[in-house]
Short mmCIF file of N, CA and C in Angstrom, two decimals:
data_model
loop_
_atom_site.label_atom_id
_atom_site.label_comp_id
_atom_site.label_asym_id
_atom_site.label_seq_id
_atom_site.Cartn_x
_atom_site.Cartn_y
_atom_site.Cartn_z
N UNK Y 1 0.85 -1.17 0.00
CA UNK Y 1 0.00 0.00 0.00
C UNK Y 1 0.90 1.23 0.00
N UNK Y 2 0.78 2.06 -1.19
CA UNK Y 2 1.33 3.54 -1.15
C UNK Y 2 0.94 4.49 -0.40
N UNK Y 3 1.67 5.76 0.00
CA UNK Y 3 1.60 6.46 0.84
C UNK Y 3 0.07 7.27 0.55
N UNK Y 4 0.47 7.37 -0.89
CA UNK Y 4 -0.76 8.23 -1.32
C UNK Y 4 -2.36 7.07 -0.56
N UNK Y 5 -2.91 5.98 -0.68
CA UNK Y 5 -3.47 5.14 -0.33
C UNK Y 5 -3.46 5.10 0.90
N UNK Y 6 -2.46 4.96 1.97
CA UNK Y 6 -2.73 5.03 3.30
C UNK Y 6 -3.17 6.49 4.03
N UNK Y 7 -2.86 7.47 3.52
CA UNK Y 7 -3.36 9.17 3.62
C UNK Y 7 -5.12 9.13 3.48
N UNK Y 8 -5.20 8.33 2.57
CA UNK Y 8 -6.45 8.37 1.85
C UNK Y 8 -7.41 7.59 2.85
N UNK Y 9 -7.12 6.78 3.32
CA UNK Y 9 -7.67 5.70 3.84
C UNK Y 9 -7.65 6.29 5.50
N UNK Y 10 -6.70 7.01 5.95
CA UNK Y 10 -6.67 7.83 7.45
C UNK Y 10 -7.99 8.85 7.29
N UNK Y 11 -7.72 9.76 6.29
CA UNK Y 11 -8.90 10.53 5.98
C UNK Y 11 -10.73 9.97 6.17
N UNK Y 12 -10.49 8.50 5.71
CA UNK Y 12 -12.05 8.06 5.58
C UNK Y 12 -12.22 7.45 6.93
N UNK Y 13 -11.49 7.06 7.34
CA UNK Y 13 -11.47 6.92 8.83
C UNK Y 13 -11.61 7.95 10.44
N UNK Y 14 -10.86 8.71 10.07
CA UNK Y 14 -10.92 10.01 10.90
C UNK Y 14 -12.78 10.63 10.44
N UNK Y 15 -13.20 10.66 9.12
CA UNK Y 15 -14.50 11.39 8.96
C UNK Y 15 -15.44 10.25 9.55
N UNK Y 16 -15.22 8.98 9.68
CA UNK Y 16 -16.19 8.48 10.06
C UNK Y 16 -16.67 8.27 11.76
N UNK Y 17 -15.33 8.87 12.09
CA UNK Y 17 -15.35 8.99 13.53
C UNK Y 17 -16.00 10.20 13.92
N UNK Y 18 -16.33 10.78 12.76
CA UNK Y 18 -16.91 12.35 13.00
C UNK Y 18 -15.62 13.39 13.13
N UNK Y 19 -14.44 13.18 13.06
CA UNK Y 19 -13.10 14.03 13.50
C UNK Y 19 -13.60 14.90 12.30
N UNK Y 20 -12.49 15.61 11.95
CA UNK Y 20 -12.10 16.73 11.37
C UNK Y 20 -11.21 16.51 10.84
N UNK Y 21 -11.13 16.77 9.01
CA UNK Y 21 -10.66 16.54 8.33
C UNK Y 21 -10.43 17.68 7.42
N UNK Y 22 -9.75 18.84 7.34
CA UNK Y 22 -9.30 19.54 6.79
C UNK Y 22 -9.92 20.79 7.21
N UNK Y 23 -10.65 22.19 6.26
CA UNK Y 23 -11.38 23.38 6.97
C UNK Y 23 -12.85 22.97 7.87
N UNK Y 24 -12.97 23.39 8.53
CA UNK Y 24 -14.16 22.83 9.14
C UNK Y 24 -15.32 23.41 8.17
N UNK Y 25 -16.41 22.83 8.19
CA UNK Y 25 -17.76 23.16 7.11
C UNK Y 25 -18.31 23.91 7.53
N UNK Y 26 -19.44 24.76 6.81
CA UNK Y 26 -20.49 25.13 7.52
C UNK Y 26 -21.59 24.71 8.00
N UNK Y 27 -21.88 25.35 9.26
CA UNK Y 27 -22.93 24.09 10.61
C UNK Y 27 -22.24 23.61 10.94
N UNK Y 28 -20.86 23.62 11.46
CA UNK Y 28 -20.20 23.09 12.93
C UNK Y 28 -19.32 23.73 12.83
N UNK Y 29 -18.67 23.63 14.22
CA UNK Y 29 -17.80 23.91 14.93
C UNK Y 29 -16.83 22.74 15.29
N UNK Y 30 -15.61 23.62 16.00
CA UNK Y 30 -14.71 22.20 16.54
C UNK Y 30 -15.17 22.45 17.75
N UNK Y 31 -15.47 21.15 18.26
CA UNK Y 31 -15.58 21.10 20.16
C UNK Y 31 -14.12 21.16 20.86
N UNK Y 32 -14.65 21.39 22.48
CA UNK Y 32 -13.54 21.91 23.08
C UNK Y 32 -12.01 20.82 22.72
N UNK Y 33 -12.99 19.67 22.71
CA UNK Y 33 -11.49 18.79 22.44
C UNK Y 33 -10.43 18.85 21.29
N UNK Y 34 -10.44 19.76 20.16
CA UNK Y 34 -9.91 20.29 19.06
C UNK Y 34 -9.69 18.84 18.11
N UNK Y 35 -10.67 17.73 18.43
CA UNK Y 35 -10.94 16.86 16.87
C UNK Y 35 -12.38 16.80 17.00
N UNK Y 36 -13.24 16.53 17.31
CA UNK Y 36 -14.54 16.48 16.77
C UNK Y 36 -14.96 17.42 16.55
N UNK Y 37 -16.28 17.33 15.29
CA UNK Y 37 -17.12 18.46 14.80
C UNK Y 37 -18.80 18.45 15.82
N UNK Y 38 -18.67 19.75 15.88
CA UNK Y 38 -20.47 19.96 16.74
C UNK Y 38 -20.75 20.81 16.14
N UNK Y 39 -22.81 20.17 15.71
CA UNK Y 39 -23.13 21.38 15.31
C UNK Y 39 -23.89 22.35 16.01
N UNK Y 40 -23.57 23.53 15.05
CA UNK Y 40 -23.84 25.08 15.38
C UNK Y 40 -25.62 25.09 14.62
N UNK Y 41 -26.58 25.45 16.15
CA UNK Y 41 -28.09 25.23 15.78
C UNK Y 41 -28.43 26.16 14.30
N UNK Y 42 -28.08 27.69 14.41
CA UNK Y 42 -28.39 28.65 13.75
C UNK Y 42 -28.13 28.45 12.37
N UNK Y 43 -26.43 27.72 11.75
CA UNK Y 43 -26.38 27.40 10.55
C UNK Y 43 -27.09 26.32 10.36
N UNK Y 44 -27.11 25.18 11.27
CA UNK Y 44 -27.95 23.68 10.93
C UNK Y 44 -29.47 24.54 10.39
N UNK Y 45 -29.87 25.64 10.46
CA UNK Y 45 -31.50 26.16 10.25
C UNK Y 45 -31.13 26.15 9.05
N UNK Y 46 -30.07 27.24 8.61
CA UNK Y 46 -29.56 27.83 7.25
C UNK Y 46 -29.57 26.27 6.07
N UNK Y 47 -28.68 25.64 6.95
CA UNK Y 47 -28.50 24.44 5.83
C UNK Y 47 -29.86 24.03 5.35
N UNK Y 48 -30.38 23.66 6.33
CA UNK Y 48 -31.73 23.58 6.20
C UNK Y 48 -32.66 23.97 5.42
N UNK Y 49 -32.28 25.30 5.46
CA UNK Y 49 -33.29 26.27 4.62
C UNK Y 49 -32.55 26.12 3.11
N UNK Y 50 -31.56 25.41 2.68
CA UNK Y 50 -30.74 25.73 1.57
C UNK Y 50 -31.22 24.17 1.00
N UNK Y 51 -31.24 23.20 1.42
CA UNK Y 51 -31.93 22.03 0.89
C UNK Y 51 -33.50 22.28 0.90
N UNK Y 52 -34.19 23.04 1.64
CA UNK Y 52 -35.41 23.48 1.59
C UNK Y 52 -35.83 23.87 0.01
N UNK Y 53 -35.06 25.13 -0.31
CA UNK Y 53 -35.05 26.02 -1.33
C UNK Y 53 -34.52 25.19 -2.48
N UNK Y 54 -33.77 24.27 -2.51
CA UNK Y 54 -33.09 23.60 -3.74
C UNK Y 54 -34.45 22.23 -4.08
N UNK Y 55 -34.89 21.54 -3.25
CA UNK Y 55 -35.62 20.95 -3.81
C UNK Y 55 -37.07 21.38 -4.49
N UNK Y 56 -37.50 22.87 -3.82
CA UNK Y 56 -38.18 23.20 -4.46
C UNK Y 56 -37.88 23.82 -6.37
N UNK Y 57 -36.70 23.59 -6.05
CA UNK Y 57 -36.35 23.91 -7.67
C UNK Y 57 -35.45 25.23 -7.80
N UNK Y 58 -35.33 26.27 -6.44
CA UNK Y 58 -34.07 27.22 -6.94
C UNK Y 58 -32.87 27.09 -6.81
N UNK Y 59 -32.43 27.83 -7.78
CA UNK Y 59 -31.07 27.63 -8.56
C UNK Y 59 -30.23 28.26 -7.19
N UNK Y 60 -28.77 28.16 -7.32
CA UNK Y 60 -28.47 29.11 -6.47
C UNK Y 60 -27.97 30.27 -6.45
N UNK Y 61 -28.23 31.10 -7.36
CA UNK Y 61 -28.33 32.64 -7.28
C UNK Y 61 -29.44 33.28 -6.71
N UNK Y 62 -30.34 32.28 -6.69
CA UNK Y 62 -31.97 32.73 -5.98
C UNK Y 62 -31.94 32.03 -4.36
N UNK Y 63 -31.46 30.97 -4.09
CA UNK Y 63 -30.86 30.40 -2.98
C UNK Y 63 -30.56 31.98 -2.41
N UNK Y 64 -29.29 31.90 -2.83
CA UNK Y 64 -28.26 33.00 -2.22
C UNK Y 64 -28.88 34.93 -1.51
N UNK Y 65 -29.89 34.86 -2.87
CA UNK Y 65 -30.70 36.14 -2.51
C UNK Y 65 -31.14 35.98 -1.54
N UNK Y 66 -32.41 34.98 -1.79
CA UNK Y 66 -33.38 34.54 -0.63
C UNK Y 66 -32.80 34.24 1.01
N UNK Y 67 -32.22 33.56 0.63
CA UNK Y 67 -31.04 33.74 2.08
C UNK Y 67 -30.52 34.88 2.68
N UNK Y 68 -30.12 35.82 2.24
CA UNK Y 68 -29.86 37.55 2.64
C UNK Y 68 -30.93 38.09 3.00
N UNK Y 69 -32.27 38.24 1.98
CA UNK Y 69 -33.27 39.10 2.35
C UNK Y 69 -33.92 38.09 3.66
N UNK Y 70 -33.54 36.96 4.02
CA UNK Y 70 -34.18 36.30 5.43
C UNK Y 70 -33.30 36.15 6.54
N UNK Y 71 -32.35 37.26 5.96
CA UNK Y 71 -30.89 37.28 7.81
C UNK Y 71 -30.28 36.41 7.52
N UNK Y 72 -30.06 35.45 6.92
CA UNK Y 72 -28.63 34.12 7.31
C UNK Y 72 -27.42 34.73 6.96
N UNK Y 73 -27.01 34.49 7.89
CA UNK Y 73 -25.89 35.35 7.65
C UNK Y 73 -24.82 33.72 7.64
N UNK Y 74 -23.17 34.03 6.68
CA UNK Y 74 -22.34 32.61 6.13
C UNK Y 74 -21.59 33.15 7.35
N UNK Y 75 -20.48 32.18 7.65
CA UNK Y 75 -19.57 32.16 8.63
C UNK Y 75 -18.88 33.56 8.56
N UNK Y 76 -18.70 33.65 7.88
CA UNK Y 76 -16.92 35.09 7.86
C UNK Y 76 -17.82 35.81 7.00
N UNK Y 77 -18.40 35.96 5.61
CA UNK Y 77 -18.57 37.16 4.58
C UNK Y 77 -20.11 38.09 5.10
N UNK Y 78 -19.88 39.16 4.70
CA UNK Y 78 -21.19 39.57 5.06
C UNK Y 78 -22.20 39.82 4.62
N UNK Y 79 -22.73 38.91 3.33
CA UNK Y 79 -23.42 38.25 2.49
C UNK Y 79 -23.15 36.84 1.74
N UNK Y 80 -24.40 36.37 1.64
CA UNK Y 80 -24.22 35.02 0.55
C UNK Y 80 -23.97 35.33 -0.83
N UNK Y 81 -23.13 34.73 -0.90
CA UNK Y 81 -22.64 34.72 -2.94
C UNK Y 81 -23.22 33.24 -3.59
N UNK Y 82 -23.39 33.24 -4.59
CA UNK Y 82 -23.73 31.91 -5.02
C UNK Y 82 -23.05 31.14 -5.36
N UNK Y 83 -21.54 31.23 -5.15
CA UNK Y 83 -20.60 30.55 -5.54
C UNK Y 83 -20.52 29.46 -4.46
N UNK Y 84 -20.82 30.39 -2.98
CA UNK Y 84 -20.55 29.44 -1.44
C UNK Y 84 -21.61 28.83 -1.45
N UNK Y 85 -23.22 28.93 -1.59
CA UNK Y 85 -24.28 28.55 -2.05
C UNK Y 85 -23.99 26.94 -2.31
N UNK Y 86 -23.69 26.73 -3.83
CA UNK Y 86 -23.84 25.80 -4.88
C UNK Y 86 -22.26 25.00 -4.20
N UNK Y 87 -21.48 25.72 -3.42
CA UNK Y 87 -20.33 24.33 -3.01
C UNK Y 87 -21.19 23.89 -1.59
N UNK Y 88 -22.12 24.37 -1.13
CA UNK Y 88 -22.56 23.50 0.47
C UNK Y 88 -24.15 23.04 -0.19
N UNK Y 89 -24.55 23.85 -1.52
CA UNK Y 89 -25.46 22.26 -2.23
C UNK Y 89 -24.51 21.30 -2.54
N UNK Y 90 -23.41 21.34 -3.06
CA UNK Y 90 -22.52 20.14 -3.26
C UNK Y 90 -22.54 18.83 -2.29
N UNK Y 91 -22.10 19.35 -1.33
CA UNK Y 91 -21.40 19.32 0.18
C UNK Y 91 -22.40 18.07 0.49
N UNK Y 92 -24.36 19.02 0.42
CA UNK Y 92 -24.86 18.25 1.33
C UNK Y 92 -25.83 17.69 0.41
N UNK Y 93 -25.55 17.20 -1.00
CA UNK Y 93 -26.45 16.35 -1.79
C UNK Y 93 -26.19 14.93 -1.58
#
């Protein structure tokens, strides 16, 4: 087994333990113990509301609006773009 293969294989292991595996996502946090992920209630709504809005059929430039004009505010920017949108539809299809 190559290095590249055993990296790979730590990775699917560590996520299934729930650890943390590279930037943390949006809707969690790291807990105090600095490897597991917990989630954060307020984005778990957001996510929520973003699979809400996608199965009804919007795209995510309308996602992204609709999300601003209803307060969700993303981790760090101080608006939704639809670029961050359509990578956490990715994320959570």
């Amino acid at each position: 087994m190559g290095l590249r293969e055993r990296i790979c294989n730590a990775f699917v292991e560590k996520k299934a333990r729930g650890e943390r595996c590279g930037a943390i996502p949006f809707g969690f946090s790291l807990a105090p113990d600095g490897v597991k992920l917990v989630p954060v209630e307020h984005e778990q709504r957001t996510l929520a509301r973003i699979r809400t809005l996608a199965s009804l059929g919007h795209g995510r430039k309308k996602i992204a609006k609709l999300l601003n004009q209803e307060g969700h505010r993303p981790q760090t920017a101080a608006h939704w773009h639809p670029t961050v949108v359509g990578r956490i539809m990715r994320r959570c299809a």
